[in-house]
């Protein structure tokens, strides 16, 4: 591994001079600075961000905590965060909690030990006392709270749009998949769907689920058609569950969308690769991540007039699991 001493030797300067160039701290002549930068490029030297933060008592590290990186929606969020963080000259530390409170708390402690200057969280235990004790800026992503700034999509409207689309496309016996009760965005989209359906002349049923995992999705799909064999439309709790319902319907010999219409939620990349392709409510995941990073960096830099809440719109993406027209 290339060290700062190697850079100093290559450039013919002292370690202290290389340190001043890296930290942009103190005077260094233009010719000397150029020698150092050439040496860094030649040797492909990468400064240790943690060591630099300890030395300077400041950091260029930002922590991002996600609940489940196996769900394709969250890597899309992460990519938006990462691109914006890098553009602003920061680096990202990523934690995956697996929806475990203990892992979530462990990662928060790890972020603090590594001197992150701010944190973005898309997890589900924001009421824990450890969050209250955090002495650093925090922005919520795809989550909302009265206590912290947040970037999120309009889940209630998303649920309403899905319900309205199915009613307009002739559905009469709709099943609404209620997402996990501890995840607020899931409850927002559920409420939006129920509010709309309650005003329409259609029969609808509710089926509760407790997770978004791939492993459980097949079970939810099987249970759905066991309980509601005559359902002719489904509002899935997310795209993973929607694709599982699609596969189960086809296995049972149902025609899609003639016998059963399905609308998912999120618009993960796999939605356009399923067969038939899945109609869904698109959340602008990449843009949500980007906006969360921008908001956090503005807070870190103590910019004036920082927004407390950024809500982004959702839209219906019509593919082949809903009827045309």
mmCIF file of C-alpha atoms in Angstrom:
data_model
loop_
_atom_site.group_PDB
_atom_site.id
_atom_site.type_symbol
_atom_site.label_atom_id
_atom_site.label_comp_id
_atom_site.label_asym_id
_atom_site.label_seq_id
_atom_site.Cartn_x
_atom_site.Cartn_y
_atom_site.Cartn_z
ATOM 1 C CA UNK A 1 0.000 0.000 0.000
ATOM 2 C CA UNK A 2 1.337 3.397 -0.991
ATOM 3 C CA UNK A 3 1.916 5.716 1.987
ATOM 4 C CA UNK A 4 2.316 9.448 2.401
ATOM 5 C CA UNK A 5 6.061 8.819 2.912
ATOM 6 C CA UNK A 6 6.244 7.234 -0.548
ATOM 7 C CA UNK A 7 4.596 10.311 -2.051
ATOM 8 C CA UNK A 8 7.008 12.613 -0.223
ATOM 9 C CA UNK A 9 10.003 10.615 -1.464
ATOM 10 C CA UNK A 10 8.741 10.572 -5.052
ATOM 11 C CA UNK A 11 8.129 14.335 -5.020
ATOM 12 C CA UNK A 12 11.375 15.124 -3.194
ATOM 13 C CA UNK A 13 9.619 16.983 -0.380
ATOM 14 C CA UNK A 14 8.863 16.418 3.297
ATOM 15 C CA UNK A 15 5.895 14.475 4.626
ATOM 16 C CA UNK A 16 4.673 17.702 6.186
ATOM 17 C CA UNK A 17 4.564 19.359 2.762
ATOM 18 C CA UNK A 18 2.521 16.492 1.300
ATOM 19 C CA UNK A 19 0.167 16.758 4.275
ATOM 20 C CA UNK A 20 -0.315 20.495 3.663
ATOM 21 C CA UNK A 21 -1.195 19.803 0.025
ATOM 22 C CA UNK A 22 -3.650 17.040 0.927
ATOM 23 C CA UNK A 23 -5.348 19.090 3.610
ATOM 24 C CA UNK A 24 -5.093 22.414 1.770
ATOM 25 C CA UNK A 25 -3.660 23.811 4.989
ATOM 26 C CA UNK A 26 -0.707 26.224 5.019
ATOM 27 C CA UNK A 27 1.356 27.700 2.228
ATOM 28 C CA UNK A 28 2.839 25.501 -0.492
ATOM 29 C CA UNK A 29 4.410 26.999 -3.619
ATOM 30 C CA UNK A 30 2.746 26.243 -6.958
ATOM 31 C CA UNK A 31 5.730 24.283 -8.336
ATOM 32 C CA UNK A 32 6.002 22.194 -5.174
ATOM 33 C CA UNK A 33 2.260 21.578 -5.163
ATOM 34 C CA UNK A 34 2.463 20.392 -8.769
ATOM 35 C CA UNK A 35 5.287 17.967 -7.898
ATOM 36 C CA UNK A 36 3.221 16.523 -5.066
ATOM 37 C CA UNK A 37 0.113 16.114 -7.221
ATOM 38 C CA UNK A 38 2.122 14.395 -9.958
ATOM 39 C CA UNK A 39 3.580 11.999 -7.382
ATOM 40 C CA UNK A 40 0.099 11.249 -6.025
ATOM 41 C CA UNK A 41 -1.151 10.508 -9.543
ATOM 42 C CA UNK A 42 1.860 8.393 -10.486
ATOM 43 C CA UNK A 43 1.727 6.305 -7.319
ATOM 44 C CA UNK A 44 -2.108 6.193 -7.290
ATOM 45 C CA UNK A 45 -2.060 7.289 -3.676
ATOM 46 C CA UNK A 46 -5.436 7.388 -1.875
ATOM 47 C CA UNK A 47 -5.469 9.290 1.443
ATOM 48 C CA UNK A 48 -6.917 7.462 4.423
ATOM 49 C CA UNK A 49 -10.050 9.477 5.142
ATOM 50 C CA UNK A 50 -10.391 8.179 8.687
ATOM 51 C CA UNK A 51 -6.779 9.009 9.568
ATOM 52 C CA UNK A 52 -7.146 12.460 8.022
ATOM 53 C CA UNK A 53 -10.316 13.130 9.987
ATOM 54 C CA UNK A 54 -8.621 12.137 13.252
ATOM 55 C CA UNK A 55 -5.651 14.379 12.447
ATOM 56 C CA UNK A 56 -7.699 17.395 11.402
ATOM 57 C CA UNK A 57 -10.561 16.858 13.856
ATOM 58 C CA UNK A 58 -12.879 17.034 10.886
ATOM 59 C CA UNK A 59 -14.040 14.579 8.273
ATOM 60 C CA UNK A 60 -15.225 14.178 4.711
ATOM 61 C CA UNK A 61 -17.190 11.030 5.560
ATOM 62 C CA UNK A 62 -20.977 10.654 5.449
ATOM 63 C CA UNK A 63 -22.842 7.607 6.748
ATOM 64 C CA UNK A 64 -25.747 6.003 4.867
ATOM 65 C CA UNK A 65 -27.867 3.402 6.650
ATOM 66 C CA UNK A 66 -30.224 1.205 4.599
ATOM 67 C CA UNK A 67 -32.652 -1.475 5.829
ATOM 68 C CA UNK A 68 -32.136 -4.165 3.170
ATOM 69 C CA UNK A 69 -29.684 -3.946 0.269
ATOM 70 C CA UNK A 70 -31.160 -7.100 -1.301
ATOM 71 C CA UNK A 71 -34.255 -5.047 -2.161
ATOM 72 C CA UNK A 72 -33.347 -3.418 -5.512
ATOM 73 C CA UNK A 73 -35.101 -0.181 -4.519
ATOM 74 C CA UNK A 74 -32.473 0.692 -1.912
ATOM 75 C CA UNK A 75 -29.371 0.443 -4.134
ATOM 76 C CA UNK A 76 -31.107 2.969 -6.403
ATOM 77 C CA UNK A 77 -31.431 5.318 -3.430
ATOM 78 C CA UNK A 78 -27.807 4.666 -2.497
ATOM 79 C CA UNK A 79 -26.547 5.472 -5.977
ATOM 80 C CA UNK A 80 -28.248 8.856 -5.900
ATOM 81 C CA UNK A 81 -26.712 9.586 -2.498
ATOM 82 C CA UNK A 82 -23.252 8.420 -3.539
ATOM 83 C CA UNK A 83 -23.126 10.427 -6.760
ATOM 84 C CA UNK A 84 -24.102 13.655 -5.014
ATOM 85 C CA UNK A 85 -21.824 13.041 -2.012
ATOM 86 C CA UNK A 86 -18.846 12.406 -4.296
ATOM 87 C CA UNK A 87 -19.640 15.442 -6.402
ATOM 88 C CA UNK A 88 -19.503 17.577 -3.260
ATOM 89 C CA UNK A 89 -16.119 16.149 -2.242
ATOM 90 C CA UNK A 90 -17.277 13.745 0.450
ATOM 91 C CA UNK A 91 -17.062 9.956 0.775
ATOM 92 C CA UNK A 92 -19.727 7.459 1.779
ATOM 93 C CA UNK A 93 -19.799 4.795 4.491
ATOM 94 C CA UNK A 94 -22.633 2.308 3.896
ATOM 95 C CA UNK A 95 -24.424 0.205 6.490
ATOM 96 C CA UNK A 96 -27.083 -2.469 5.928
ATOM 97 C CA UNK A 97 -29.235 -3.113 8.995
ATOM 98 C CA UNK A 98 -31.286 -6.063 7.676
ATOM 99 C CA UNK A 99 -34.177 -4.414 9.572
ATOM 100 C CA UNK A 100 -32.455 -5.405 12.830
ATOM 101 C CA UNK A 101 -32.480 -2.798 15.582
ATOM 102 C CA UNK A 102 -29.205 -4.156 16.974
ATOM 103 C CA UNK A 103 -27.408 -3.928 13.618
ATOM 104 C CA UNK A 104 -28.816 -0.450 13.141
ATOM 105 C CA UNK A 105 -27.448 0.708 16.490
ATOM 106 C CA UNK A 106 -24.096 -0.974 15.822
ATOM 107 C CA UNK A 107 -23.751 0.890 12.519
ATOM 108 C CA UNK A 108 -24.636 4.209 14.120
ATOM 109 C CA UNK A 109 -21.838 3.644 16.631
ATOM 110 C CA UNK A 110 -19.466 2.667 13.817
ATOM 111 C CA UNK A 111 -20.302 5.857 11.926
ATOM 112 C CA UNK A 112 -19.673 7.920 15.053
ATOM 113 C CA UNK A 113 -16.349 6.156 15.724
ATOM 114 C CA UNK A 114 -15.259 7.001 12.179
ATOM 115 C CA UNK A 115 -16.074 10.689 12.701
ATOM 116 C CA UNK A 116 -18.758 11.025 10.025
ATOM 117 C CA UNK A 117 -19.918 14.605 9.657
ATOM 118 C CA UNK A 118 -23.487 13.629 8.898
ATOM 119 C CA UNK A 119 -25.783 10.698 8.378
ATOM 120 C CA UNK A 120 -28.634 9.657 6.074
ATOM 121 C CA UNK A 121 -31.015 6.971 7.317
ATOM 122 C CA UNK A 122 -33.672 4.973 5.464
ATOM 123 C CA UNK A 123 -34.324 2.600 8.366
ATOM 124 C CA UNK A 124 -37.244 1.985 10.670
ATOM 125 C CA UNK A 125 -36.293 2.594 14.312
ATOM 126 C CA UNK A 126 -36.015 6.367 14.399
ATOM 127 C CA UNK A 127 -37.685 6.623 17.786
ATOM 128 C CA UNK A 128 -34.775 4.896 19.521
ATOM 129 C CA UNK A 129 -32.968 6.982 22.140
ATOM 130 C CA UNK A 130 -29.638 6.589 20.336
ATOM 131 C CA UNK A 131 -30.931 8.764 17.505
ATOM 132 C CA UNK A 132 -31.895 11.424 20.032
ATOM 133 C CA UNK A 133 -28.341 11.350 21.400
ATOM 134 C CA UNK A 134 -26.691 11.838 18.002
ATOM 135 C CA UNK A 135 -24.654 15.012 17.957
ATOM 136 C CA UNK A 136 -24.462 15.228 14.167
ATOM 137 C CA UNK A 137 -26.762 16.203 11.292
ATOM 138 C CA UNK A 138 -29.273 13.545 10.248
ATOM 139 C CA UNK A 139 -31.514 13.429 7.159
ATOM 140 C CA UNK A 140 -34.182 10.791 6.672
ATOM 141 C CA UNK A 141 -34.595 9.141 3.275
ATOM 142 C CA UNK A 142 -37.847 7.422 2.241
ATOM 143 C CA UNK A 143 -38.922 7.944 5.841
ATOM 144 C CA UNK A 144 -40.585 10.861 7.640
ATOM 145 C CA UNK A 145 -40.485 12.276 11.154
ATOM 146 C CA UNK A 146 -41.356 15.556 12.801
ATOM 147 C CA UNK A 147 -37.939 15.509 14.471
ATOM 148 C CA UNK A 148 -35.608 15.366 11.451
ATOM 149 C CA UNK A 149 -35.342 16.760 7.909
ATOM 150 C CA UNK A 150 -36.609 14.241 5.368
ATOM 151 C CA UNK A 151 -36.743 13.429 1.656
ATOM 152 C CA UNK A 152 -39.543 11.129 0.576
ATOM 153 C CA UNK A 153 -42.055 10.388 -2.179
ATOM 154 C CA UNK A 154 -45.794 10.964 -1.919
ATOM 155 C CA UNK A 155 -46.874 7.496 -0.804
ATOM 156 C CA UNK A 156 -50.481 8.438 -0.086
ATOM 157 C CA UNK A 157 -50.900 9.759 -3.587
ATOM 158 C CA UNK A 158 -49.194 6.647 -4.950
ATOM 159 C CA UNK A 159 -51.753 4.400 -3.283
ATOM 160 C CA UNK A 160 -54.588 6.565 -4.560
ATOM 161 C CA UNK A 161 -53.245 6.503 -8.129
ATOM 162 C CA UNK A 162 -52.978 2.700 -8.074
ATOM 163 C CA UNK A 163 -56.529 2.275 -6.778
ATOM 164 C CA UNK A 164 -57.965 4.782 -9.244
ATOM 165 C CA UNK A 165 -56.230 3.094 -12.181
ATOM 166 C CA UNK A 166 -57.652 -0.338 -11.346
ATOM 167 C CA UNK A 167 -61.184 0.988 -10.848
ATOM 168 C CA UNK A 168 -61.042 2.829 -14.162
ATOM 169 C CA UNK A 169 -59.781 -0.353 -15.841
ATOM 170 C CA UNK A 170 -62.840 -2.301 -14.722
ATOM 171 C CA UNK A 171 -61.658 -4.112 -11.580
ATOM 172 C CA UNK A 172 -64.502 -5.191 -9.289
ATOM 173 C CA UNK A 173 -62.857 -7.360 -6.601
ATOM 174 C CA UNK A 174 -59.592 -5.718 -5.554
ATOM 175 C CA UNK A 175 -57.154 -7.016 -2.982
ATOM 176 C CA UNK A 176 -54.921 -4.428 -1.300
ATOM 177 C CA UNK A 177 -51.671 -5.804 0.103
ATOM 178 C CA UNK A 178 -50.922 -3.886 3.302
ATOM 179 C CA UNK A 179 -47.181 -3.513 3.800
ATOM 180 C CA UNK A 180 -45.320 -3.979 7.115
ATOM 181 C CA UNK A 181 -46.928 -1.945 9.894
ATOM 182 C CA UNK A 182 -43.591 -0.595 11.187
ATOM 183 C CA UNK A 183 -42.721 1.012 7.834
ATOM 184 C CA UNK A 184 -44.459 4.387 7.516
ATOM 185 C CA UNK A 185 -44.254 4.722 3.689
ATOM 186 C CA UNK A 186 -45.992 1.333 3.393
ATOM 187 C CA UNK A 187 -48.824 2.592 5.582
ATOM 188 C CA UNK A 188 -49.070 5.855 3.642
ATOM 189 C CA UNK A 189 -49.607 4.084 0.323
ATOM 190 C CA UNK A 190 -52.066 1.665 1.946
ATOM 191 C CA UNK A 191 -54.130 4.531 3.348
ATOM 192 C CA UNK A 192 -54.155 6.286 -0.004
ATOM 193 C CA UNK A 193 -55.536 3.182 -1.719
ATOM 194 C CA UNK A 194 -58.162 2.481 0.949
ATOM 195 C CA UNK A 195 -59.374 6.084 1.027
ATOM 196 C CA UNK A 196 -60.033 5.988 -2.701
ATOM 197 C CA UNK A 197 -61.607 2.514 -2.820
ATOM 198 C CA UNK A 198 -63.933 3.338 0.086
ATOM 199 C CA UNK A 199 -65.614 5.938 -2.098
ATOM 200 C CA UNK A 200 -66.099 3.637 -5.089
ATOM 201 C CA UNK A 201 -68.634 0.922 -5.856
ATOM 202 C CA UNK A 202 -66.176 -1.969 -5.784
ATOM 203 C CA UNK A 203 -65.527 -4.840 -3.426
ATOM 204 C CA UNK A 204 -62.099 -4.797 -1.863
ATOM 205 C CA UNK A 205 -60.217 -6.903 0.648
ATOM 206 C CA UNK A 206 -57.091 -6.229 2.698
ATOM 207 C CA UNK A 207 -54.274 -8.692 3.249
ATOM 208 C CA UNK A 208 -51.566 -7.749 5.740
ATOM 209 C CA UNK A 209 -47.894 -8.621 5.241
ATOM 210 C CA UNK A 210 -44.953 -8.286 7.604
ATOM 211 C CA UNK A 211 -41.953 -7.970 5.288
ATOM 212 C CA UNK A 212 -40.751 -7.139 1.782
ATOM 213 C CA UNK A 213 -38.236 -9.976 1.559
ATOM 214 C CA UNK A 214 -37.864 -12.179 -1.497
ATOM 215 C CA UNK A 215 -38.185 -15.245 0.726
ATOM 216 C CA UNK A 216 -41.585 -14.180 2.074
ATOM 217 C CA UNK A 217 -43.039 -12.763 -1.150
ATOM 218 C CA UNK A 218 -43.883 -16.172 -2.614
ATOM 219 C CA UNK A 219 -45.734 -17.090 0.570
ATOM 220 C CA UNK A 220 -47.783 -13.874 0.446
ATOM 221 C CA UNK A 221 -48.706 -14.614 -3.167
ATOM 222 C CA UNK A 222 -49.853 -18.153 -2.377
ATOM 223 C CA UNK A 223 -51.844 -16.937 0.627
ATOM 224 C CA UNK A 224 -53.489 -14.236 -1.473
ATOM 225 C CA UNK A 225 -55.038 -16.658 -3.961
ATOM 226 C CA UNK A 226 -55.928 -19.141 -1.205
ATOM 227 C CA UNK A 227 -57.935 -16.482 0.639
ATOM 228 C CA UNK A 228 -59.246 -14.468 -2.304
ATOM 229 C CA UNK A 229 -59.431 -16.864 -5.229
ATOM 230 C CA UNK A 230 -61.863 -14.642 -7.140
ATOM 231 C CA UNK A 231 -59.849 -11.428 -6.851
ATOM 232 C CA UNK A 232 -59.535 -9.714 -10.221
ATOM 233 C CA UNK A 233 -56.986 -7.029 -9.256
ATOM 234 C CA UNK A 234 -54.173 -6.599 -6.755
ATOM 235 C CA UNK A 235 -52.417 -3.535 -5.397
ATOM 236 C CA UNK A 236 -49.126 -5.068 -4.273
ATOM 237 C CA UNK A 237 -47.170 -3.665 -1.332
ATOM 238 C CA UNK A 238 -44.077 -3.342 -3.546
ATOM 239 C CA UNK A 239 -42.677 -4.665 -6.829
ATOM 240 C CA UNK A 240 -41.060 -7.738 -5.274
ATOM 241 C CA UNK A 241 -44.436 -8.860 -3.949
ATOM 242 C CA UNK A 242 -46.089 -7.806 -7.213
ATOM 243 C CA UNK A 243 -43.787 -10.025 -9.279
ATOM 244 C CA UNK A 244 -44.374 -12.938 -6.883
ATOM 245 C CA UNK A 245 -48.147 -12.491 -7.303
ATOM 246 C CA UNK A 246 -47.692 -12.414 -11.079
ATOM 247 C CA UNK A 247 -45.785 -15.709 -11.036
ATOM 248 C CA UNK A 248 -48.357 -17.372 -8.763
ATOM 249 C CA UNK A 249 -51.275 -16.193 -10.906
ATOM 250 C CA UNK A 250 -49.650 -17.632 -14.019
ATOM 251 C CA UNK A 251 -48.903 -20.888 -12.183
ATOM 252 C CA UNK A 252 -52.613 -21.154 -11.361
ATOM 253 C CA UNK A 253 -53.493 -20.741 -15.021
ATOM 254 C CA UNK A 254 -54.860 -17.203 -14.772
ATOM 255 C CA UNK A 255 -54.584 -14.834 -17.725
ATOM 256 C CA UNK A 256 -52.793 -11.542 -17.103
ATOM 257 C CA UNK A 257 -54.300 -8.933 -17.291
ATOM 258 C CA UNK A 258 -57.629 -10.434 -18.456
ATOM 259 C CA UNK A 259 -58.325 -12.432 -15.262
ATOM 260 C CA UNK A 260 -56.119 -10.549 -12.793
ATOM 261 C CA UNK A 261 -54.605 -7.075 -12.984
ATOM 262 C CA UNK A 262 -51.573 -6.222 -10.830
ATOM 263 C CA UNK A 263 -49.964 -2.915 -9.865
ATOM 264 C CA UNK A 264 -46.696 -2.939 -7.928
ATOM 265 C CA UNK A 265 -44.836 -0.132 -6.183
ATOM 266 C CA UNK A 266 -41.327 1.359 -6.581
ATOM 267 C CA UNK A 267 -40.491 0.581 -10.251
ATOM 268 C CA UNK A 268 -37.361 -1.426 -9.545
ATOM 269 C CA UNK A 269 -35.419 -2.480 -12.691
ATOM 270 C CA UNK A 270 -36.819 -6.023 -12.523
ATOM 271 C CA UNK A 271 -40.359 -4.680 -13.090
ATOM 272 C CA UNK A 272 -39.645 -4.038 -16.751
ATOM 273 C CA UNK A 273 -37.999 -7.460 -17.143
ATOM 274 C CA UNK A 274 -40.812 -9.631 -15.753
ATOM 275 C CA UNK A 275 -43.184 -11.372 -18.149
ATOM 276 C CA UNK A 276 -45.650 -9.860 -18.553
ATOM 277 C CA UNK A 277 -43.949 -6.625 -17.570
ATOM 278 C CA UNK A 278 -45.264 -5.202 -14.307
ATOM 279 C CA UNK A 279 -47.360 -2.046 -14.102
ATOM 280 C CA UNK A 280 -46.252 -0.091 -11.057
ATOM 281 C CA UNK A 281 -46.079 3.198 -9.190
ATOM 282 C CA UNK A 282 -42.681 4.747 -9.776
ATOM 283 C CA UNK A 283 -40.835 6.384 -6.927
ATOM 284 C CA UNK A 284 -37.952 8.559 -8.191
ATOM 285 C CA UNK A 285 -35.412 6.604 -6.138
ATOM 286 C CA UNK A 286 -32.216 8.031 -7.629
ATOM 287 C CA UNK A 287 -33.474 11.607 -7.335
ATOM 288 C CA UNK A 288 -34.615 10.972 -3.755
ATOM 289 C CA UNK A 289 -31.106 9.840 -2.828
ATOM 290 C CA UNK A 290 -29.557 12.809 -4.589
ATOM 291 C CA UNK A 291 -31.842 15.298 -2.858
ATOM 292 C CA UNK A 292 -31.180 13.739 0.555
ATOM 293 C CA UNK A 293 -27.424 14.099 0.037
ATOM 294 C CA UNK A 294 -27.823 17.714 -1.095
ATOM 295 C CA UNK A 295 -29.951 18.510 1.932
ATOM 296 C CA UNK A 296 -27.489 16.933 4.356
ATOM 297 C CA UNK A 297 -24.496 18.701 2.817
ATOM 298 C CA UNK A 298 -26.316 22.044 3.037
ATOM 299 C CA UNK A 299 -26.932 21.376 6.731
ATOM 300 C CA UNK A 300 -23.295 20.381 7.301
ATOM 301 C CA UNK A 301 -22.141 23.566 5.584
ATOM 302 C CA UNK A 302 -24.650 25.587 7.606
ATOM 303 C CA UNK A 303 -26.332 26.983 4.524
ATOM 304 C CA UNK A 304 -29.172 29.368 5.196
ATOM 305 C CA UNK A 305 -32.804 28.526 4.391
ATOM 306 C CA UNK A 306 -32.355 24.757 4.509
ATOM 307 C CA UNK A 307 -35.583 22.867 3.767
ATOM 308 C CA UNK A 308 -37.007 20.588 6.458
ATOM 309 C CA UNK A 309 -39.077 18.412 4.163
ATOM 310 C CA UNK A 310 -38.775 17.529 0.477
ATOM 311 C CA UNK A 311 -41.628 15.514 -1.050
ATOM 312 C CA UNK A 312 -41.158 14.173 -4.574
ATOM 313 C CA UNK A 313 -44.003 13.102 -6.891
ATOM 314 C CA UNK A 314 -44.864 9.556 -7.944
ATOM 315 C CA UNK A 315 -46.390 8.338 -11.210
ATOM 316 C CA UNK A 316 -48.148 5.323 -12.677
ATOM 317 C CA UNK A 317 -46.047 3.311 -15.111
ATOM 318 C CA UNK A 318 -48.460 1.282 -17.246
ATOM 319 C CA UNK A 319 -47.052 -1.959 -18.575
ATOM 320 C CA UNK A 320 -48.680 -5.311 -19.306
ATOM 321 C CA UNK A 321 -50.233 -6.396 -16.011
ATOM 322 C CA UNK A 322 -53.043 -3.846 -16.381
ATOM 323 C CA UNK A 323 -55.607 -3.511 -19.171
ATOM 324 C CA UNK A 324 -55.144 -0.896 -21.819
ATOM 325 C CA UNK A 325 -57.448 2.082 -21.988
#
